[in-house]
Amino acid sequence: MPSDVLQKARDFEVQYGSHIPDNERPAFHATPTIGWMNDPNGFSFYKGECHLFYQYHPYSNEWGSMHWGHLKTRDFLRWERLPAALAPDQDYDSAGCFSGGAVELDDGRQLLMYTGVQRERNADGFIQDVQTQCVAIGDGVNYEKWGGNPILDGKDLPEGGSTIDFRDPKVWRDRDGTFYAVIGNRTADGSGAILLYRGIENYRGEFVRTLDACHNQYGKMWECPDFFPLDGRQVLITSPQDMCPMGLEFHAGNGTLCLIGDYDTEKGFTRQAAQAIDYGLDFYAPQTLETPDGRRIMIAWMQNWDTVNSKPYNCRWFGQMTLPRELSLKNGRLIQNPVRELEAYRRERVIHQNIPVCGEINLPGVQGRVLDMTVTVRPIGPERYRWFRICVAKDGEHETIIRYRPDQGLLKLDRIRSGLPHDIVHTRSFLVRSRDGEIKLRIILDRCSLEVFVNDGEQAASAVIYTQQEADAITFEASGSALIDVEKYDLAFDGQEV
Ligand code: FRU
């Protein structure tokens, strides 16, 4: 039986969720049923279907008391809405059901593991969080919180670990049948660490070790960890708060961090490389799953805490997920490409090859706001291009620009003129691998977002844009001469059964 708090959220979804017309949402990116969405939670397969839960406040377009919203999909692109899964209805989660993971239990039920938040007054009279880890068990729609919650609290922390910042368990079943979880924690030096626990199948957790720690190098608190094998290596991802820029690799504020290394049950995790995950403006709290056919897929909140106050006036939903991405490793770096399922929705192929660009052009058939377009740019002639730009979501007043400077190997995303009426961060520049002036950009547009995949996934950059939908022109412009190939498809989801 759902609690009154959960039933109220479910009734609210039924009453108001259907008021939002489909064309006011992205065509294939996950959005909340109604109200606010942040982090992806419990991104996992259950009984052969992919479930995605999310941090959810149905009652407004702002962050509030955290529920878990619920979606499922067969192809990562068309999302079926399910009733809200969790609500803050117990003492131990009265201030919110924060982020977490999900896993199928050996008895066929689904286990959700999440952070329960309570508020208390500290010695200075200030309100502070107490965060513990809790579980709920269910059948893919309805979940019951376990009577013995929380399963992990302050006494399960290593020395110096903070109970104020102890959150976001990501749980998985290992090949040996043991259920593990990684959890973010703040240590005595004030910065983050990722803790590993095992034995979650018994609704408890035994602390195994600290996998890696920030030591004030990459931001402060490390949120939303995930830990998985990839192409023979081991990858630890996390979303650090309060980062400082490091050259063009990491930007200030809430960022993302991918640590690539090896894992040995005796020695633990040995970190060999660190990089950002997404180089755009809106990307946070990614989570991954393994598909039955062995692919590692990542999804993230396509938003940033530093920019959430800029939103369309009176919008009835706010927050969306990225396009799920297939991950791999190449030359010790993370490679990200759109899920291959996207190709099944391509329509109306338009192709232009070896088109000279000197000044600004547009190309027949190349426009739109729900599309998949690959552009390859090469220098040509004695006046090799000094910069090249692609403007999308364009009309007389608006445009969002992707600009490449081959001499500096610099790619820049710029949405200053996308129509967002707030003076927030609108541009991001990052270094891409130089290939003698040649660059390949796959650009995915979905009404209110833009995702760019550079050189077959060597880098990805995401941004939300709330430009009016009529702004659908696309132009190409070079200073100097370039030769381009463009392959563009519309993406069509209408009339498709979920
Ligand atoms: C990350 C985060 C998590 C937390 C959740 C609360 O975006 O701050 O650490 O569980 O959001 O909504």
Short mmCIF file of C-alpha atoms and ligand atoms in Angstrom, two decimals:
data_model
loop_
_atom_site.label_atom_id
_atom_site.label_comp_id
_atom_site.label_asym_id
_atom_site.label_seq_id
_atom_site.Cartn_x
_atom_site.Cartn_y
_atom_site.Cartn_z
CA MET A 1 0.00 0.00 0.00
CA PRO A 2 1.51 3.36 -0.97
CA SER A 3 1.83 5.79 1.93
CA ASP A 4 -0.33 8.94 1.91
CA VAL A 5 2.68 11.00 0.84
CA LEU A 6 3.41 8.73 -2.12
CA GLN A 7 -0.27 8.44 -3.09
CA LYS A 8 -0.54 12.23 -3.09
CA ALA A 9 2.38 12.45 -5.55
CA ARG A 10 0.86 9.74 -7.76
CA ASP A 11 -2.53 11.47 -7.78
CA PHE A 12 -0.84 14.74 -8.65
CA GLU A 13 0.94 13.07 -11.58
CA VAL A 14 -2.36 11.71 -12.91
CA GLN A 15 -4.14 15.05 -12.48
CA TYR A 16 -1.49 17.38 -13.93
CA GLY A 17 1.14 15.32 -15.77
CA SER A 18 -1.05 14.78 -18.80
CA HIS A 19 -1.57 18.56 -19.20
CA ILE A 20 1.85 18.90 -20.79
CA PRO A 21 1.60 18.40 -24.57
CA ASP A 22 4.25 16.13 -26.09
CA ASN A 23 5.56 18.90 -28.32
CA GLU A 24 6.45 20.95 -25.21
CA ARG A 25 8.96 18.27 -24.30
CA PRO A 26 12.02 16.85 -26.02
CA ALA A 27 11.18 14.10 -28.51
CA PHE A 28 13.47 11.42 -27.06
CA HIS A 29 15.22 12.73 -23.95
CA ALA A 30 13.79 11.67 -20.58
CA THR A 31 11.89 14.39 -18.69
CA PRO A 32 9.89 14.35 -15.44
CA THR A 33 6.18 13.54 -15.54
CA ILE A 34 5.53 16.94 -14.00
CA GLY A 35 7.70 19.38 -12.07
CA TRP A 36 11.39 19.07 -11.28
CA MET A 37 13.97 16.39 -12.18
CA ASN A 38 17.61 16.06 -11.18
CA ASP A 39 19.99 13.07 -10.98
CA PRO A 40 19.32 9.76 -12.72
CA ASN A 41 18.81 7.03 -10.11
CA GLY A 42 18.55 3.25 -10.33
CA PHE A 43 19.49 3.15 -14.02
CA SER A 44 19.44 -0.63 -14.48
CA PHE A 45 17.84 -3.61 -16.15
CA TYR A 46 14.99 -5.38 -14.38
CA LYS A 47 13.19 -8.32 -15.95
CA GLY A 48 14.65 -7.45 -19.34
CA GLU A 49 13.61 -3.78 -19.36
CA CYS A 50 15.64 -0.71 -18.61
CA HIS A 51 14.37 1.26 -15.61
CA LEU A 52 15.32 4.83 -14.90
CA PHE A 53 14.36 6.54 -11.66
CA TYR A 54 15.15 10.17 -10.99
CA GLN A 55 15.34 12.80 -8.27
CA TYR A 56 11.90 14.32 -8.42
CA HIS A 57 9.84 17.14 -6.99
CA PRO A 58 6.48 16.88 -8.76
CA TYR A 59 4.89 19.92 -7.12
CA SER A 60 6.99 22.71 -8.66
CA ASN A 61 9.69 23.35 -11.24
CA GLU A 62 12.21 23.77 -8.41
CA TRP A 63 14.15 21.39 -6.19
CA GLY A 64 12.10 20.43 -3.12
CA SER A 65 11.42 17.41 -0.91
CA MET A 66 12.92 14.62 -2.95
CA HIS A 67 10.82 11.77 -4.33
CA TRP A 68 11.89 9.18 -6.90
CA GLY A 69 10.16 9.51 -10.28
CA HIS A 70 10.07 6.45 -12.51
CA LEU A 71 10.42 5.70 -16.23
CA LYS A 72 11.23 2.63 -18.24
CA THR A 73 12.36 2.01 -21.78
CA ARG A 74 13.20 -0.74 -24.24
CA ASP A 75 15.46 1.32 -26.47
CA PHE A 76 16.81 4.23 -24.33
CA LEU A 77 14.81 6.70 -26.45
CA ARG A 78 11.09 6.17 -25.89
CA TRP A 79 10.22 6.40 -22.23
CA GLU A 80 7.15 4.92 -20.58
CA ARG A 81 5.94 6.76 -17.50
CA LEU A 82 5.37 4.81 -14.31
CA PRO A 83 3.96 6.17 -11.05
CA ALA A 84 6.38 7.81 -8.60
CA ALA A 85 8.32 5.07 -6.80
CA LEU A 86 9.45 6.62 -3.51
CA ALA A 87 8.32 9.52 -1.35
CA PRO A 88 9.83 10.99 1.82
CA ASP A 89 7.38 9.34 4.19
CA GLN A 90 9.51 7.90 7.03
CA ASP A 91 11.39 9.55 9.91
CA TYR A 92 14.73 8.46 8.46
CA ASP A 93 13.99 10.03 5.03
CA SER A 94 11.65 12.83 6.10
CA ALA A 95 13.91 15.44 4.43
CA GLY A 96 14.17 13.52 1.18
CA CYS A 97 14.87 10.28 -0.66
CA PHE A 98 18.17 11.26 -2.26
CA SER A 99 20.02 9.56 -5.09
CA GLY A 100 20.78 5.89 -5.31
CA GLY A 101 20.76 2.76 -7.43
CA ALA A 102 18.69 -0.32 -8.21
CA VAL A 103 19.42 -3.98 -8.78
CA GLU A 104 17.49 -7.18 -9.50
CA LEU A 105 17.63 -9.56 -6.54
CA ASP A 106 18.16 -13.28 -6.96
CA ASP A 107 14.52 -13.89 -5.91
CA GLY A 108 13.26 -11.80 -8.85
CA ARG A 109 12.35 -8.66 -6.89
CA GLN A 110 13.92 -5.26 -7.45
CA LEU A 111 15.92 -3.54 -4.73
CA LEU A 112 16.21 0.24 -4.60
CA MET A 113 19.03 1.61 -2.47
CA TYR A 114 18.87 5.32 -1.69
CA THR A 115 20.02 7.96 0.74
CA GLY A 116 17.53 8.83 3.46
CA VAL A 117 17.92 12.39 4.70
CA GLN A 118 16.82 13.74 8.06
CA ARG A 119 17.38 17.25 9.35
CA GLU A 120 18.67 18.06 12.82
CA ARG A 121 19.96 21.13 14.65
CA ASN A 122 23.71 21.14 15.28
CA ALA A 123 25.59 22.61 18.27
CA ASP A 124 25.61 26.08 16.60
CA GLY A 125 21.86 25.97 16.20
CA PHE A 126 22.15 25.47 12.43
CA ILE A 127 20.02 22.95 10.56
CA GLN A 128 22.10 20.15 9.06
CA ASP A 129 21.52 16.86 7.23
CA VAL A 130 21.98 13.39 8.62
CA GLN A 131 22.36 11.01 5.69
CA THR A 132 21.94 7.23 5.90
CA GLN A 133 21.51 4.48 3.34
CA CYS A 134 18.13 2.77 3.02
CA VAL A 135 16.48 0.12 0.85
CA ALA A 136 13.04 -0.51 -0.62
CA ILE A 137 12.02 -3.73 -2.35
CA GLY A 138 9.40 -4.12 -5.05
CA ASP A 139 8.08 -5.52 -8.29
CA GLY A 140 9.04 -2.83 -10.80
CA VAL A 141 6.13 -0.51 -9.91
CA ASN A 142 5.45 -0.64 -6.16
CA TYR A 143 8.13 -0.67 -3.51
CA GLU A 144 8.08 -1.26 0.22
CA LYS A 145 10.69 0.33 2.42
CA TRP A 146 12.45 -2.25 4.58
CA GLY A 147 11.39 -2.27 8.25
CA GLY A 148 15.01 -2.32 9.44
CA ASN A 149 16.10 0.85 7.61
CA PRO A 150 18.60 2.44 7.56
CA ILE A 151 21.00 -0.30 6.53
CA LEU A 152 24.08 1.95 6.81
CA ASP A 153 24.62 4.92 9.07
CA GLY A 154 27.38 6.79 10.90
CA LYS A 155 28.69 3.68 12.64
CA ASP A 156 29.49 2.12 9.25
CA LEU A 157 31.77 4.96 8.20
CA PRO A 158 35.55 4.84 8.27
CA GLU A 159 37.20 7.14 10.81
CA GLY A 160 36.70 10.82 10.06
CA GLY A 161 33.81 10.18 7.64
CA SER A 162 30.99 12.73 7.79
CA THR A 163 27.36 11.75 8.41
CA ILE A 164 26.26 15.06 6.81
CA ASP A 165 27.73 14.07 3.44
CA PHE A 166 27.27 10.33 3.05
CA ARG A 167 25.16 9.70 -0.01
CA ASP A 168 24.26 8.36 -3.43
CA PRO A 169 24.79 4.58 -3.27
CA LYS A 170 25.25 2.86 -6.63
CA VAL A 171 24.56 -0.84 -6.18
CA TRP A 172 25.37 -3.79 -8.45
CA ARG A 173 25.57 -7.56 -8.40
CA ASP A 174 29.09 -8.76 -9.02
CA ARG A 175 29.90 -11.83 -11.13
CA ASP A 176 30.42 -13.86 -7.90
CA GLY A 177 26.83 -13.06 -6.79
CA THR A 178 27.83 -10.56 -4.08
CA PHE A 179 26.03 -7.21 -4.08
CA TYR A 180 28.33 -4.21 -3.76
CA ALA A 181 27.68 -0.49 -3.42
CA VAL A 182 29.86 2.60 -3.86
CA ILE A 183 28.88 5.65 -1.80
CA GLY A 184 30.16 9.24 -1.69
CA ASN A 185 31.45 10.60 1.62
CA ARG A 186 33.23 13.68 2.97
CA THR A 187 36.42 12.91 4.87
CA ALA A 188 38.22 14.71 7.69
CA ASP A 189 40.16 16.91 5.20
CA GLY A 190 36.85 18.38 4.05
CA SER A 191 36.91 16.77 0.61
CA GLY A 192 35.39 13.66 -0.89
CA ALA A 193 36.04 9.95 -0.97
CA ILE A 194 34.31 6.95 -2.51
CA LEU A 195 33.57 4.09 -0.12
CA LEU A 196 32.98 0.47 -1.15
CA TYR A 197 30.55 -1.78 0.78
CA ARG A 198 29.46 -5.39 0.23
CA GLY A 199 26.64 -7.62 1.44
CA ILE A 200 23.78 -5.36 0.32
CA GLU A 201 21.68 -8.45 -0.58
CA ASN A 202 21.35 -9.06 3.17
CA TYR A 203 20.09 -5.48 3.73
CA ARG A 204 23.28 -4.50 5.46
CA GLY A 205 26.67 -3.39 4.31
CA GLU A 206 30.14 -4.33 5.32
CA PHE A 207 32.73 -1.61 4.70
CA VAL A 208 35.35 -2.97 2.31
CA ARG A 209 37.64 0.00 1.69
CA THR A 210 37.97 3.57 0.47
CA LEU A 211 38.37 3.23 -3.30
CA ASP A 212 39.81 6.68 -3.93
CA ALA A 213 39.84 10.06 -2.24
CA CYS A 214 39.92 13.65 -3.43
CA HIS A 215 42.50 15.10 -0.98
CA ASN A 216 41.22 18.51 -2.05
CA GLN A 217 42.57 18.00 -5.57
CA TYR A 218 39.38 17.62 -7.63
CA GLY A 219 36.78 19.81 -5.94
CA LYS A 220 35.37 19.04 -2.49
CA MET A 221 32.55 16.57 -1.80
CA TRP A 222 32.36 13.74 -4.35
CA GLU A 223 28.72 12.94 -5.20
CA CYS A 224 27.03 10.23 -7.25
CA PRO A 225 29.80 7.65 -7.77
CA ASP A 226 29.79 4.68 -10.11
CA PHE A 227 32.42 1.97 -10.45
CA PHE A 228 32.60 -0.48 -13.35
CA PRO A 229 34.93 -2.52 -15.56
CA LEU A 230 35.45 -1.22 -19.09
CA ASP A 231 37.61 -2.71 -21.82
CA GLY A 232 39.90 -4.52 -19.38
CA ARG A 233 40.31 -1.55 -17.01
CA GLN A 234 38.33 -0.25 -14.06
CA VAL A 235 36.58 3.12 -14.12
CA LEU A 236 35.45 5.24 -11.18
CA ILE A 237 33.22 8.19 -12.00
CA THR A 238 31.97 10.86 -9.64
CA SER A 239 30.54 14.37 -9.65
CA PRO A 240 32.64 16.72 -7.51
CA GLN A 241 31.18 19.87 -5.96
CA ASP A 242 33.11 23.14 -5.72
CA MET A 243 35.70 22.46 -8.41
CA CYS A 244 38.28 24.97 -9.54
CA PRO A 245 39.21 25.08 -13.20
CA MET A 246 42.33 23.19 -14.28
CA GLY A 247 43.28 24.67 -17.62
CA LEU A 248 40.42 23.77 -19.93
CA GLU A 249 39.93 20.29 -18.50
CA PHE A 250 37.72 21.10 -15.50
CA HIS A 251 35.53 24.15 -14.97
CA ALA A 252 34.50 25.92 -11.76
CA GLY A 253 31.50 24.66 -9.79
CA ASN A 254 29.82 21.29 -10.11
CA GLY A 255 31.81 19.12 -12.51
CA THR A 256 32.37 15.51 -13.43
CA LEU A 257 35.41 13.34 -13.03
CA CYS A 258 36.40 10.04 -14.64
CA LEU A 259 39.24 8.11 -12.98
CA ILE A 260 40.67 5.27 -15.04
CA GLY A 261 42.79 2.58 -13.41
CA ASP A 262 42.88 -1.01 -12.26
CA TYR A 263 41.21 -2.86 -9.43
CA ASP A 264 42.74 -5.64 -7.39
CA THR A 265 40.82 -7.16 -4.47
CA GLU A 266 44.00 -7.06 -2.35
CA LYS A 267 45.42 -3.68 -3.33
CA GLY A 268 42.22 -1.86 -4.19
CA PHE A 269 41.83 0.73 -6.95
CA THR A 270 44.96 2.22 -8.54
CA ARG A 271 44.20 5.42 -10.39
CA GLN A 272 46.22 6.04 -13.56
CA ALA A 273 44.40 8.84 -15.33
CA ALA A 274 41.86 11.56 -14.57
CA GLN A 275 39.69 13.45 -17.04
CA ALA A 276 36.43 15.35 -17.28
CA ILE A 277 33.46 13.37 -18.61
CA ASP A 278 31.55 16.05 -20.54
CA TYR A 279 33.00 19.33 -21.73
CA GLY A 280 29.77 21.24 -22.25
CA LEU A 281 27.59 23.36 -19.98
CA ASP A 282 24.97 20.97 -18.68
CA PHE A 283 26.02 17.56 -17.45
CA TYR A 284 26.05 16.15 -13.92
CA ALA A 285 25.59 13.02 -11.80
CA PRO A 286 26.06 10.38 -14.54
CA GLN A 287 25.15 6.77 -13.82
CA THR A 288 25.79 3.65 -15.89
CA LEU A 289 24.40 0.18 -16.52
CA GLU A 290 25.48 -2.90 -18.39
CA THR A 291 23.07 -4.08 -21.10
CA PRO A 292 22.29 -7.78 -21.58
CA ASP A 293 24.44 -7.61 -24.76
CA GLY A 294 27.41 -6.37 -22.74
CA ARG A 295 27.48 -2.63 -23.50
CA ARG A 296 28.21 -0.06 -20.78
CA ILE A 297 25.68 2.77 -21.15
CA MET A 298 25.82 6.09 -19.29
CA ILE A 299 23.07 8.64 -18.72
CA ALA A 300 23.36 11.95 -16.84
CA TRP A 301 21.30 14.89 -15.72
CA MET A 302 21.58 17.39 -18.60
CA GLN A 303 21.71 20.40 -16.33
CA ASN A 304 24.09 21.95 -13.85
CA TRP A 305 23.38 23.18 -10.33
CA ASP A 306 25.10 26.44 -11.23
CA THR A 307 22.61 27.21 -14.01
CA VAL A 308 19.30 25.79 -12.73
CA ASN A 309 17.82 29.18 -12.00
CA SER A 310 17.63 30.01 -15.67
CA LYS A 311 14.53 28.33 -17.01
CA PRO A 312 11.60 29.14 -19.26
CA TYR A 313 9.01 31.26 -17.47
CA ASN A 314 6.32 29.14 -15.77
CA CYS A 315 7.56 25.87 -17.29
CA ARG A 316 5.65 22.82 -16.08
CA TRP A 317 8.62 20.48 -16.26
CA PHE A 318 12.26 21.27 -15.67
CA GLY A 319 15.34 19.09 -15.99
CA GLN A 320 16.06 16.42 -18.57
CA MET A 321 18.48 13.54 -19.00
CA THR A 322 21.20 13.31 -21.64
CA LEU A 323 20.96 10.93 -24.52
CA PRO A 324 22.28 7.60 -23.16
CA ARG A 325 25.85 7.03 -24.36
CA GLU A 326 27.85 3.90 -25.12
CA LEU A 327 31.19 3.92 -23.34
CA SER A 328 34.54 2.46 -24.31
CA LEU A 329 38.22 3.20 -23.71
CA LYS A 330 40.78 4.16 -26.34
CA ASN A 331 44.37 5.21 -25.68
CA GLY A 332 43.59 5.44 -21.97
CA ARG A 333 40.70 7.87 -22.48
CA LEU A 334 36.94 7.58 -22.18
CA ILE A 335 35.07 7.38 -25.50
CA GLN A 336 31.35 8.26 -25.57
CA ASN A 337 28.95 7.81 -28.46
CA PRO A 338 25.15 7.98 -28.73
CA VAL A 339 23.41 4.64 -28.15
CA ARG A 340 23.23 2.77 -31.45
CA GLU A 341 19.42 2.46 -31.02
CA LEU A 342 19.17 6.06 -32.24
CA GLU A 343 19.96 5.00 -35.78
CA ALA A 344 16.61 3.19 -36.08
CA TYR A 345 14.82 6.57 -35.84
CA ARG A 346 16.74 8.31 -38.61
CA ARG A 347 14.57 9.60 -41.48
CA GLU A 348 15.08 11.75 -44.61
CA ARG A 349 18.79 11.35 -45.19
CA VAL A 350 20.41 14.50 -46.61
CA ILE A 351 23.98 14.25 -47.76
CA HIS A 352 26.38 16.92 -49.09
CA GLN A 353 29.98 16.04 -49.90
CA ASN A 354 33.09 18.12 -50.58
CA ILE A 355 31.28 21.42 -50.20
CA PRO A 356 33.65 24.41 -50.18
CA VAL A 357 32.97 26.92 -47.41
CA CYS A 358 34.48 30.38 -47.52
CA GLY A 359 32.20 32.85 -45.71
CA GLU A 360 28.72 31.74 -44.59
CA ILE A 361 26.49 29.18 -46.33
CA ASN A 362 23.45 27.09 -45.68
CA LEU A 363 22.72 23.80 -47.38
CA PRO A 364 19.48 22.53 -48.92
CA GLY A 365 17.60 20.22 -46.54
CA VAL A 366 19.86 21.02 -43.60
CA GLN A 367 17.73 22.55 -40.87
CA GLY A 368 15.59 21.38 -37.94
CA ARG A 369 15.54 20.92 -34.18
CA VAL A 370 15.20 17.14 -33.81
CA LEU A 371 18.07 15.70 -35.77
CA ASP A 372 21.28 13.74 -36.00
CA MET A 373 23.94 15.45 -38.14
CA THR A 374 27.58 14.61 -38.75
CA VAL A 375 29.85 17.30 -40.15
CA THR A 376 33.44 16.69 -41.22
CA VAL A 377 35.55 19.80 -41.78
CA ARG A 378 38.90 19.79 -43.63
CA PRO A 379 41.23 22.63 -44.55
CA ILE A 380 41.77 23.32 -48.24
CA GLY A 381 43.90 25.58 -50.44
CA PRO A 382 46.56 28.11 -49.40
CA GLU A 383 44.02 30.00 -47.20
CA ARG A 384 43.44 27.14 -44.74
CA TYR A 385 40.56 28.08 -42.48
CA ARG A 386 41.49 29.82 -39.21
CA TRP A 387 38.10 29.19 -37.61
CA PHE A 388 34.99 27.32 -38.59
CA ARG A 389 31.56 27.68 -37.05
CA ILE A 390 28.29 25.83 -37.18
CA CYS A 391 25.28 27.79 -35.97
CA VAL A 392 22.16 25.84 -35.01
CA ALA A 393 18.70 26.76 -33.65
CA LYS A 394 19.05 29.96 -35.62
CA ASP A 395 16.71 32.73 -36.72
CA GLY A 396 17.17 36.49 -37.08
CA GLU A 397 17.74 36.89 -33.32
CA HIS A 398 18.97 33.55 -32.04
CA GLU A 399 21.74 31.08 -32.60
CA THR A 400 23.86 28.56 -30.72
CA ILE A 401 27.40 28.28 -32.01
CA ILE A 402 29.94 25.48 -32.20
CA ARG A 403 33.27 27.01 -33.21
CA TYR A 404 36.54 25.28 -33.98
CA ARG A 405 40.01 26.88 -34.16
CA PRO A 406 42.41 24.31 -35.62
CA ASP A 407 45.58 26.27 -34.74
CA GLN A 408 44.70 26.10 -31.04
CA GLY A 409 42.84 22.78 -31.20
CA LEU A 410 40.01 24.59 -29.44
CA LEU A 411 36.31 23.83 -29.66
CA LYS A 412 33.88 26.34 -28.19
CA LEU A 413 30.20 26.00 -27.39
CA ASP A 414 28.37 29.31 -27.16
CA ARG A 415 24.68 29.73 -26.32
CA ILE A 416 24.78 33.43 -25.39
CA ARG A 417 22.22 34.16 -28.10
CA SER A 418 20.07 31.06 -27.51
CA GLY A 419 17.39 33.11 -25.77
CA LEU A 420 18.11 32.36 -22.08
CA PRO A 421 17.44 35.70 -20.34
CA HIS A 422 19.95 35.32 -17.49
CA ASP A 423 23.58 36.23 -17.15
CA ILE A 424 24.77 32.71 -16.31
CA VAL A 425 27.69 30.84 -17.86
CA HIS A 426 26.90 30.45 -21.56
CA THR A 427 30.18 29.39 -23.15
CA ARG A 428 32.62 26.57 -22.66
CA SER A 429 35.89 25.96 -24.54
CA PHE A 430 37.88 22.76 -24.54
CA LEU A 431 40.85 21.18 -26.27
CA VAL A 432 40.30 18.52 -28.91
CA ARG A 433 42.85 16.28 -30.57
CA SER A 434 44.32 17.95 -33.62
CA ARG A 435 44.11 15.91 -36.81
CA ASP A 436 45.88 18.28 -39.18
CA GLY A 437 43.01 20.72 -39.25
CA GLU A 438 40.35 18.07 -39.75
CA ILE A 439 37.52 17.60 -37.28
CA LYS A 440 34.40 15.43 -37.19
CA LEU A 441 31.40 16.59 -35.18
CA ARG A 442 28.23 14.59 -34.59
CA ILE A 443 25.53 16.95 -33.42
CA ILE A 444 22.30 15.73 -31.86
CA LEU A 445 19.50 18.28 -31.45
CA ASP A 446 16.29 17.55 -29.55
CA ARG A 447 14.12 20.69 -29.29
CA CYS A 448 15.73 22.09 -26.15
CA SER A 449 19.20 20.59 -26.14
CA LEU A 450 22.34 20.13 -28.12
CA GLU A 451 24.89 17.32 -27.67
CA VAL A 452 28.14 17.30 -29.62
CA PHE A 453 30.33 14.19 -30.03
CA VAL A 454 33.80 15.06 -31.28
CA ASN A 455 35.99 12.79 -33.44
CA ASP A 456 33.96 9.60 -32.99
CA GLY A 457 33.34 10.15 -29.28
CA GLU A 458 36.76 11.36 -28.06
CA GLN A 459 34.87 14.14 -26.33
CA ALA A 460 31.26 15.02 -25.67
CA ALA A 461 29.70 18.38 -24.81
CA SER A 462 26.08 18.98 -23.78
CA ALA A 463 23.97 22.09 -23.35
CA VAL A 464 20.32 22.93 -22.90
CA ILE A 465 18.89 25.62 -25.14
CA TYR A 466 15.39 27.01 -24.77
CA THR A 467 15.31 28.81 -28.10
CA GLN A 468 11.86 29.04 -29.68
CA GLN A 469 11.26 26.02 -31.93
CA GLU A 470 10.75 28.16 -35.05
CA ALA A 471 14.47 28.98 -34.92
CA ASP A 472 15.57 25.97 -36.94
CA ALA A 473 18.11 27.25 -39.45
CA ILE A 474 21.65 25.86 -39.60
CA THR A 475 24.60 27.68 -41.17
CA PHE A 476 28.24 26.87 -41.81
CA GLU A 477 30.89 29.55 -41.88
CA ALA A 478 34.66 29.65 -42.34
CA SER A 479 37.29 32.31 -42.13
CA GLY A 480 39.62 31.09 -44.88
CA SER A 481 38.69 27.94 -46.81
CA ALA A 482 37.33 24.65 -45.68
CA LEU A 483 35.78 21.66 -47.35
CA ILE A 484 32.92 19.93 -45.55
CA ASP A 485 30.86 16.76 -45.69
CA VAL A 486 27.45 16.85 -44.06
CA GLU A 487 25.21 13.87 -43.39
CA LYS A 488 21.96 14.79 -41.72
CA TYR A 489 18.88 12.86 -40.62
CA ASP A 490 15.67 13.96 -39.01
CA LEU A 491 14.79 11.88 -35.99
CA ALA A 492 11.15 10.76 -35.90
CA PHE A 493 9.40 9.07 -32.98
CA ASP A 494 5.74 9.69 -33.82
CA GLY A 495 3.45 6.73 -34.13
CA GLN A 496 6.03 4.41 -32.54
CA GLU A 497 4.74 2.08 -29.87
CA VAL A 498 6.67 2.35 -26.63
C1 FRU B 1 23.57 15.57 -6.86
C2 FRU B 1 22.82 15.56 -5.55
C3 FRU B 1 23.05 14.25 -4.82
C4 FRU B 1 21.84 14.14 -3.96
C5 FRU B 1 20.77 14.71 -4.83
C6 FRU B 1 19.68 15.44 -4.10
O1 FRU B 1 23.01 16.34 -7.84
O2 FRU B 1 23.19 16.65 -4.78
O3 FRU B 1 24.26 14.20 -4.11
O4 FRU B 1 21.58 12.82 -3.60
O5 FRU B 1 21.41 15.60 -5.74
O6 FRU B 1 18.63 15.76 -4.93
#
